[in-house]
Coordinates of C-alpha atoms in Angstrom, one line a residue:
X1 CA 2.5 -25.5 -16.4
X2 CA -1.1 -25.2 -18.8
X3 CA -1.2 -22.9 -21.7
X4 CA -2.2 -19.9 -19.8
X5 CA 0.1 -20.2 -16.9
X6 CA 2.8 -19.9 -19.7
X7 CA 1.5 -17.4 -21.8
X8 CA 1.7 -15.1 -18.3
X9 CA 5.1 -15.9 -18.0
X10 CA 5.9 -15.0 -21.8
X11 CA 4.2 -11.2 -21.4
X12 CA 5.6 -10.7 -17.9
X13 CA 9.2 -11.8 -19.2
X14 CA 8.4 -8.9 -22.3
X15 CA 6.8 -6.3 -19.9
X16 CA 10.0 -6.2 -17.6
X17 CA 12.3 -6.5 -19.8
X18 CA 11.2 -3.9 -22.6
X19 CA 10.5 -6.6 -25.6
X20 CA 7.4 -5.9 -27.9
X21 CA 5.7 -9.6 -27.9
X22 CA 5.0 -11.4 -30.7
X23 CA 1.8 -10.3 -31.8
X24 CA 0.2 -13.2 -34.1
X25 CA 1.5 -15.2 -30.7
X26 CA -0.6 -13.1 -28.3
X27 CA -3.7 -12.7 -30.6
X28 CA -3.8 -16.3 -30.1
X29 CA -4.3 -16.0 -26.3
X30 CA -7.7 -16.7 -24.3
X31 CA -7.5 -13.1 -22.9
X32 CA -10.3 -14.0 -20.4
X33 CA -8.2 -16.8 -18.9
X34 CA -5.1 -14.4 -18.9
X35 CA -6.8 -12.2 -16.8
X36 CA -8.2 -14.1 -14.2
X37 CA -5.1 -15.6 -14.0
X38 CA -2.9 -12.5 -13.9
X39 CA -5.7 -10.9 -11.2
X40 CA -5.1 -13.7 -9.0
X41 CA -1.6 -13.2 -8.8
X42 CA -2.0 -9.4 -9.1
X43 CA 0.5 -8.8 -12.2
X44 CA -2.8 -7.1 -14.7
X45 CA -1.2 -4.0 -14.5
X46 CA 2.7 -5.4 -15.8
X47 CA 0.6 -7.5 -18.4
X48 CA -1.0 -4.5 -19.7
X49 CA 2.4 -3.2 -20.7
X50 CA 3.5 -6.4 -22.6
X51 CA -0.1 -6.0 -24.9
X52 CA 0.1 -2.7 -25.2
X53 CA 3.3 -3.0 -27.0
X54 CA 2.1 -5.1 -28.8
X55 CA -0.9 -2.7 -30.1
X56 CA -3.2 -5.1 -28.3
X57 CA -6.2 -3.6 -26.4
X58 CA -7.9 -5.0 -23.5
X59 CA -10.1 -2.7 -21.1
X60 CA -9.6 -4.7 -18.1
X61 CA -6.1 -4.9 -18.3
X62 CA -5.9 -0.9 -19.5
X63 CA -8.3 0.0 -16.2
X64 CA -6.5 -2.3 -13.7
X65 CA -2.9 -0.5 -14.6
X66 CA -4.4 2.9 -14.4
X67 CA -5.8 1.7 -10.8
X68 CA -2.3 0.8 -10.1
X69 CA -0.6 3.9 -11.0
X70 CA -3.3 6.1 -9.3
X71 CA -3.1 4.3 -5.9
X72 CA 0.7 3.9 -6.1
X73 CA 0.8 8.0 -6.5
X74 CA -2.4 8.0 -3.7
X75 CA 0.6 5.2 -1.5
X76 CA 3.3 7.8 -2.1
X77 CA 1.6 11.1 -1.5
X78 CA 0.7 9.7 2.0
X79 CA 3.1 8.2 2.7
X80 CA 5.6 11.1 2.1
X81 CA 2.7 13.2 4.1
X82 CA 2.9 10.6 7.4
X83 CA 7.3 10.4 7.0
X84 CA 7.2 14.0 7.4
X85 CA 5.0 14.0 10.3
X86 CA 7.8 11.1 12.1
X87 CA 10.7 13.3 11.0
X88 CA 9.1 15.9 13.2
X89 CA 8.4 14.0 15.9
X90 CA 11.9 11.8 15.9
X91 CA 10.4 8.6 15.4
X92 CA 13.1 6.7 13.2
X93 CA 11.1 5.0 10.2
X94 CA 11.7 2.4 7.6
X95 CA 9.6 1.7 4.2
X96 CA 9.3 -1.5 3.2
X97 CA 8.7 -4.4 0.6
X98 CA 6.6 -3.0 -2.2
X99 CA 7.5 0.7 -1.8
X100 CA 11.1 0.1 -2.6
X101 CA 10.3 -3.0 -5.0
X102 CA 8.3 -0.8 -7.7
X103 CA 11.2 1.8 -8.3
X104 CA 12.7 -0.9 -9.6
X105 CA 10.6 -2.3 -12.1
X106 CA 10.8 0.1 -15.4
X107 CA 7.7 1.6 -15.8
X108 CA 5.7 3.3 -13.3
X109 CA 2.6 1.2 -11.6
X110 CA 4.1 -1.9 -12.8
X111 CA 4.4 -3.4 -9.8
X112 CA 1.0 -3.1 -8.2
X113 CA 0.9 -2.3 -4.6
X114 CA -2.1 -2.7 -2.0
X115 CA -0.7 -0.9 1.0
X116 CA 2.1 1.0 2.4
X117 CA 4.4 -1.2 5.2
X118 CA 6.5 1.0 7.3
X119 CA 8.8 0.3 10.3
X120 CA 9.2 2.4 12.9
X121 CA 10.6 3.0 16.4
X122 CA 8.4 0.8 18.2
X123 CA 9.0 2.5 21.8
X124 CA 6.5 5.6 19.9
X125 CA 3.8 3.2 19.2
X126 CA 1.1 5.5 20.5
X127 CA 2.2 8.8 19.3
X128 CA 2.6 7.3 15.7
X129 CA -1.3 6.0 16.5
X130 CA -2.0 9.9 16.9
X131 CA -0.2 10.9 14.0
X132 CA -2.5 8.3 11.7
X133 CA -5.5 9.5 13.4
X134 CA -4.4 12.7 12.2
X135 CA -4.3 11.9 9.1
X136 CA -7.8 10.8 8.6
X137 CA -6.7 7.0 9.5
X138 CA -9.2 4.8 11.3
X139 CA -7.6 1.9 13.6
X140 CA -8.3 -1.6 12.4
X141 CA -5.6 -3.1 14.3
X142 CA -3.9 -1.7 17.0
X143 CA -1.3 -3.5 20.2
X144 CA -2.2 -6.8 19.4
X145 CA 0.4 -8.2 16.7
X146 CA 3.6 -7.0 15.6
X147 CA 2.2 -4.3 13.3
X148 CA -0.6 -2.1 13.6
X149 CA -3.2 -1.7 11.0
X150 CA -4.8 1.7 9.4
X151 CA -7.3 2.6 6.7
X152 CA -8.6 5.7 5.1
X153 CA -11.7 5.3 3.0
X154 CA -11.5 4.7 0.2
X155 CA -8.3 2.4 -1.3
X156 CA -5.7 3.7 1.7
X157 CA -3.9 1.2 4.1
X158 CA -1.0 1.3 6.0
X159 CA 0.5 -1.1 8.2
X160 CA 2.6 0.2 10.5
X161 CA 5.6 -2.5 12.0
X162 CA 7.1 -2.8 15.4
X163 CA 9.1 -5.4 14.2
X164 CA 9.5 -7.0 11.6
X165 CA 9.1 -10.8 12.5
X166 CA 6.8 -11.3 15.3
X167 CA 4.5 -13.9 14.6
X168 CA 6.5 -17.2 16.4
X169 CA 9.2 -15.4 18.9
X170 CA 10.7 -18.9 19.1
X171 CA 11.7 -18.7 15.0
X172 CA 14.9 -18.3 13.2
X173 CA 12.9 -15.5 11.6
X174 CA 12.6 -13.6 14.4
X175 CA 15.5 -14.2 16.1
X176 CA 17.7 -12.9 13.4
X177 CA 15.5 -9.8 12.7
X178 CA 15.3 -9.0 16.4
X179 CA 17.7 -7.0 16.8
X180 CA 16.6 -4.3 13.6
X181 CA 19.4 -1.7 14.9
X182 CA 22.0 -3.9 13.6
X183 CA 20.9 -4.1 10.3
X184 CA 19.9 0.2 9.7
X185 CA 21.5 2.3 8.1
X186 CA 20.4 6.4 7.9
X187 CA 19.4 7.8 5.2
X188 CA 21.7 11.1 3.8
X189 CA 18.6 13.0 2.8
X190 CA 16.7 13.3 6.3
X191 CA 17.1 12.8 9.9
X192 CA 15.1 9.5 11.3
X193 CA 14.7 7.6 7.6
X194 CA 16.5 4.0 7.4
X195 CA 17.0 1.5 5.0
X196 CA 18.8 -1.7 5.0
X197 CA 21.6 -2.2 2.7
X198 CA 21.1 -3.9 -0.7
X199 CA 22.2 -7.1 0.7
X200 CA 20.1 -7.1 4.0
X201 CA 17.1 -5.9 1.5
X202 CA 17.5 -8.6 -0.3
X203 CA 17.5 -11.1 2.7
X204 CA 14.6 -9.8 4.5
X205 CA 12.8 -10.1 0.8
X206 CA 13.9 -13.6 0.6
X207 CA 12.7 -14.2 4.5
X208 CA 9.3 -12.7 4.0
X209 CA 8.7 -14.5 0.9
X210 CA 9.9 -17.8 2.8
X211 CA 7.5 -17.1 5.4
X212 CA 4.6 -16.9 3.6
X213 CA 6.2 -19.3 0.8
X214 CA 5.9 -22.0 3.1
X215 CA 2.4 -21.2 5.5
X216 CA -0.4 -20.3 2.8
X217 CA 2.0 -19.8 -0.2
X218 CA 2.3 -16.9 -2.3
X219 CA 2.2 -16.2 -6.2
X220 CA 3.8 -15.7 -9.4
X221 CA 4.2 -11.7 -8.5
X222 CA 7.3 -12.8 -5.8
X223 CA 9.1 -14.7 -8.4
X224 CA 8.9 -11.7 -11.1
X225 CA 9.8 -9.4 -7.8
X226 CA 13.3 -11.5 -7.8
X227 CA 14.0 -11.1 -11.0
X228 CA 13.5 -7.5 -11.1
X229 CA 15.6 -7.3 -7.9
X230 CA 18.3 -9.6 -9.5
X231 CA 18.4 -7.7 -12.6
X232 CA 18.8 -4.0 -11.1
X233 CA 20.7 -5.4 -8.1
X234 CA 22.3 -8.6 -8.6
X235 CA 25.8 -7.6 -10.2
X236 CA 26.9 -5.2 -7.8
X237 CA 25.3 -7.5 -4.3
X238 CA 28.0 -9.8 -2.4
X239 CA 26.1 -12.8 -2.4
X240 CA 29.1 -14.3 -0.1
X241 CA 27.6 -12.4 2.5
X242 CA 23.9 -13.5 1.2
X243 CA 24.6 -17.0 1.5
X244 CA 25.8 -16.9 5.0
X245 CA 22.6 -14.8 6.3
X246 CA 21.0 -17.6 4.3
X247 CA 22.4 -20.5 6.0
X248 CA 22.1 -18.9 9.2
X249 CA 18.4 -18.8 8.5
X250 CA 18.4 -22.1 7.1
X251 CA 16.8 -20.8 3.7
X252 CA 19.8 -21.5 1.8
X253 CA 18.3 -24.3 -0.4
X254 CA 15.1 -22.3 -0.7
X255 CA 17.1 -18.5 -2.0
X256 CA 19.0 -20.7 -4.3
X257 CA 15.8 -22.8 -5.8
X258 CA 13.4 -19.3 -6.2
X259 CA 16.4 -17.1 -7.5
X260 CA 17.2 -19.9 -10.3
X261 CA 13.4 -20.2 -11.0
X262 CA 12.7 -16.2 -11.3
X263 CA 16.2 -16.2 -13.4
X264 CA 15.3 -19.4 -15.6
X265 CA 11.8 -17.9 -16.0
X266 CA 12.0 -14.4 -17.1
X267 CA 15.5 -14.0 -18.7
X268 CA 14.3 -15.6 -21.8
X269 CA 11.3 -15.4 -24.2
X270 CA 11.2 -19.6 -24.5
X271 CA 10.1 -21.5 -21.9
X272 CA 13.1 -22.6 -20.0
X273 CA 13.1 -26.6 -19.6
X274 CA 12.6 -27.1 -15.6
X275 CA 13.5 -30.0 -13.8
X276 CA 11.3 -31.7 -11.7
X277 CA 12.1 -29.7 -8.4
X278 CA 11.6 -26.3 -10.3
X279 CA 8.3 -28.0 -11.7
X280 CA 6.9 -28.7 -8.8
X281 CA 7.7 -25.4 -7.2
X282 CA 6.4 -23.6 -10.3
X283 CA 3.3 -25.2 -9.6
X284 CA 3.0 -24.4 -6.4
X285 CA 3.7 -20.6 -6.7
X286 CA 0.4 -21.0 -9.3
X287 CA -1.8 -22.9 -6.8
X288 CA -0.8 -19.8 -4.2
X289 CA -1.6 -16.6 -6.0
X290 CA -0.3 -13.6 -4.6
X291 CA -1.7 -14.5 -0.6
X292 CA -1.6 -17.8 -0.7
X293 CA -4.5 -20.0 -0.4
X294 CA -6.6 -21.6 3.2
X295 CA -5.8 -25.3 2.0
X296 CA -1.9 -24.6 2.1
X297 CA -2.2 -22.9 5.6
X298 CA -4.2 -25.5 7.2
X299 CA -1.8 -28.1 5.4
X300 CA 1.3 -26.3 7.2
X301 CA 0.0 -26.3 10.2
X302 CA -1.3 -30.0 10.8
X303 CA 2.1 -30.4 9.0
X304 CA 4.1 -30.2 12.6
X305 CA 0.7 -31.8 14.6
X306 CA -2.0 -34.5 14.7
X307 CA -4.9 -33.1 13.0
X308 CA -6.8 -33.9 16.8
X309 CA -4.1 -31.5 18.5
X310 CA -4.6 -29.3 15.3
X311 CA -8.8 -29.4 15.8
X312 CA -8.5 -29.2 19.3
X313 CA -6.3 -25.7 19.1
X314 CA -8.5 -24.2 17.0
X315 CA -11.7 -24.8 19.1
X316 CA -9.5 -24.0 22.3
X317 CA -6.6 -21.4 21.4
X318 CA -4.5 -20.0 23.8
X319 CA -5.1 -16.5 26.1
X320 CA -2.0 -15.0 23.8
X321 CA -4.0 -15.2 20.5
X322 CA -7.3 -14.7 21.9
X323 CA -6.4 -11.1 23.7
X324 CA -4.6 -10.7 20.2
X325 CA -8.0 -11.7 18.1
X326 CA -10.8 -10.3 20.6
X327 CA -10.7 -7.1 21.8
X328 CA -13.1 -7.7 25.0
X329 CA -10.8 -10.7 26.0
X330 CA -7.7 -8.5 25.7
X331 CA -9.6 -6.0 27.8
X332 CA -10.8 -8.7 30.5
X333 CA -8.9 -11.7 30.0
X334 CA -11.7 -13.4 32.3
X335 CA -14.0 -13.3 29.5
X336 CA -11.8 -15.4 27.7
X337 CA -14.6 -18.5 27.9
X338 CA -17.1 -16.0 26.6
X339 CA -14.4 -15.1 23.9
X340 CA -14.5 -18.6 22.9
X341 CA -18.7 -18.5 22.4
X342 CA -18.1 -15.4 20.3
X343 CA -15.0 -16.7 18.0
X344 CA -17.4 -19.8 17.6
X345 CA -20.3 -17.8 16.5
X346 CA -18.4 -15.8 13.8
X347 CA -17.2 -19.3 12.6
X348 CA -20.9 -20.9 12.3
X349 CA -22.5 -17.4 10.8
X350 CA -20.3 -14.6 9.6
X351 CA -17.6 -16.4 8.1
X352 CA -19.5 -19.8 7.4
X353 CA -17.9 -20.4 4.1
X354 CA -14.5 -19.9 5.0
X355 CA -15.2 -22.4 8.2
X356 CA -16.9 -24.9 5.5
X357 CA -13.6 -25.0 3.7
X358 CA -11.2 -24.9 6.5
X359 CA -13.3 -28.1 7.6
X360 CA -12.8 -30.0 4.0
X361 CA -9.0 -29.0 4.6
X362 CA -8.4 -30.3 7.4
X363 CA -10.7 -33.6 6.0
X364 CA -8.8 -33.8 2.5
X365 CA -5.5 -33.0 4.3
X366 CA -2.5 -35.7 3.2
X367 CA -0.1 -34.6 5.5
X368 CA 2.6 -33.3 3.0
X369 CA 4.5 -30.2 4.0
X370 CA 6.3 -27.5 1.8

């Protein structure tokens, strides 16, 4: 961990748990680093609450947590505003992730947010597509993976689940998530609101992170999200229970290895000494950032092929994710060869840079899997 990478770590450890920094210690910080580093892992906004305790003033920090707050009121305004519209309609509905994640931290627009995730009764997929229409939405995605995808100029998306697993149907994942029903409970304040209990929360958190933990990776942000959880949570959960979900998931080794890192990391204002496993996994969450990165994706993916298999799917994927990425195939599947032109052409000219790089990943790739 460089200089910076811990300096993040010391200001989010003060911003969540209410502790004015040391100021001679943060006067001494490369602010410009700090922020690039904290935007790439999208923690600015709990930053900005660490150095304004400390009576230290930084506009980008100050005008990325005002951002924050304003579209996490924007997030819950419309989101309330769509809830309302399923309660009328009887479509059972579930927020997730990030809406119930920021209650938690302790000041408001802490926890920055970039959409609202809601599942919902899957069998009213086209009535809920009216009911974002409605509401000024336009359809990015719709019917083609397990959540659809909305957005209202300017800041305002929404993705809307089906399920909550759905990208390999073969998974543990999504297997054990399947069956949503078994894991909802009703809310006592309305009719067709769920949640999952604390426990099952805290499981599909772990999952989710897991997922993307191990595909592209994911940042710094998930780690402090675990604490948080942990910290307003963690005394009253029955982690017997945890631990068995986790086994039957197989994640067992991995809940254990993030929860002591987010624990050893922000539960004290010196830097915990890590052993080498927590090392290298700290690292890795700082290569990531919040979305992870191309080079880990195209890493995980050779990871369980050749890298001729791996080329050779990617010039020639399958009808499933073609009608899934092209609309005209998934209207005509007999244009799939003409799909294949098309996919090629967006490769070569619209997204040429991102095709450059997936090309010197797959050439640089050593084979090493998460």
């Amino acid at each position: 961990m460089n200089e910076t990478q811990g300096h993040l770590v010391y200001l989010l450890y003060c911003a969540v748990n209410g502790i004015v920094p040391d100021k001679t210690r943060v006067q001494e910080m490369d602010l410009d680093q700090l922020y690039e580093l904290a935007k790439r892992h999208s923690v600015e906004a709990a930053v900005y609450v660490a150095l304004h305790r400390a009576d230290i003033t930084d506009g980008r920090f100050y005008q990325d947590y005002n951002k924050s707050i304003a579209r996490n009121l924007y997030l819950d305004i419309e989101r309330k505003s769509i809830l309302a519209d399923l309660e009328k309609d009887g479509i059972w509905y579930m927020p997730l992730k990030g809406a119930i994640l920021k209650e938690l931290y302790p000041k408001a627009g802490m926890r920055q947010m970039s959409d609202n995730d809601i599942l919902f009764d899957p069998s009213r997929q086209s009535r809920v597509r009216e009911i974002m229409e409605a509401h000024g939405y336009r359809v990015r995605k719709y019917g083609r993976f397990h959540h659809d995808e909305y957005y209202k100029p300017p800041v305002m998306y929404f993705e809307m689940h089906l399920e909550l697993f759905g990208t390999d149907r073969t998974g543990a994942l999504y297997q054990y998530f399947a069956d949503t029903g078994r894991l909802l409970k009703k809310d006592t304040d309305n009719r067709f609101g769920r949640h999952l209990s604390d426990e099952d929360f805290y499981v599909y958190l772990t999952a989710h992170e897991w997922r993307h933990y191990s595909e592209g990776g994911t940042g710094i942000r998930s780690l402090l999200d675990c604490y948080v959880y942990c910290r307003a949570k963690g005394h009253s959960l029955d982690w017997d229970y945890i631990s068995a979900q986790m086994k039957q998931l197989g994640l067992e080794r991995f809940e254990q290895a993030r929860k002591a890192l987010a624990i050893e990391l922000f539960s004290s204002e010196s830097m915990p000494a890590l052993n080498e496993e927590q090392t290298e996994m700290l690292t890795y969450y700082f290569a990531s950032g919040t979305y992870g990165s191309l080079e880990n994706r195209v890493s995980h993916e050779i990871s369980h092929q050749s890298k001729t298999k791996f080329i050779l799917k990617n010039l020639f994927p399958s009808m499933e994710y073609m009608r899934r990425s092209v609309r005209f195939v998934n209207q005509c599947p007999a244009l799939y060869p003409a799909g294949l032109v098309y996919r090629l052409g967006c490769a070569l000219f619209r997204d040429r840079k991102t095709t450059i790089r997936r090309i010197k990943a797959v050439g640089n790739n050593d084979h090493k899997q998460v």
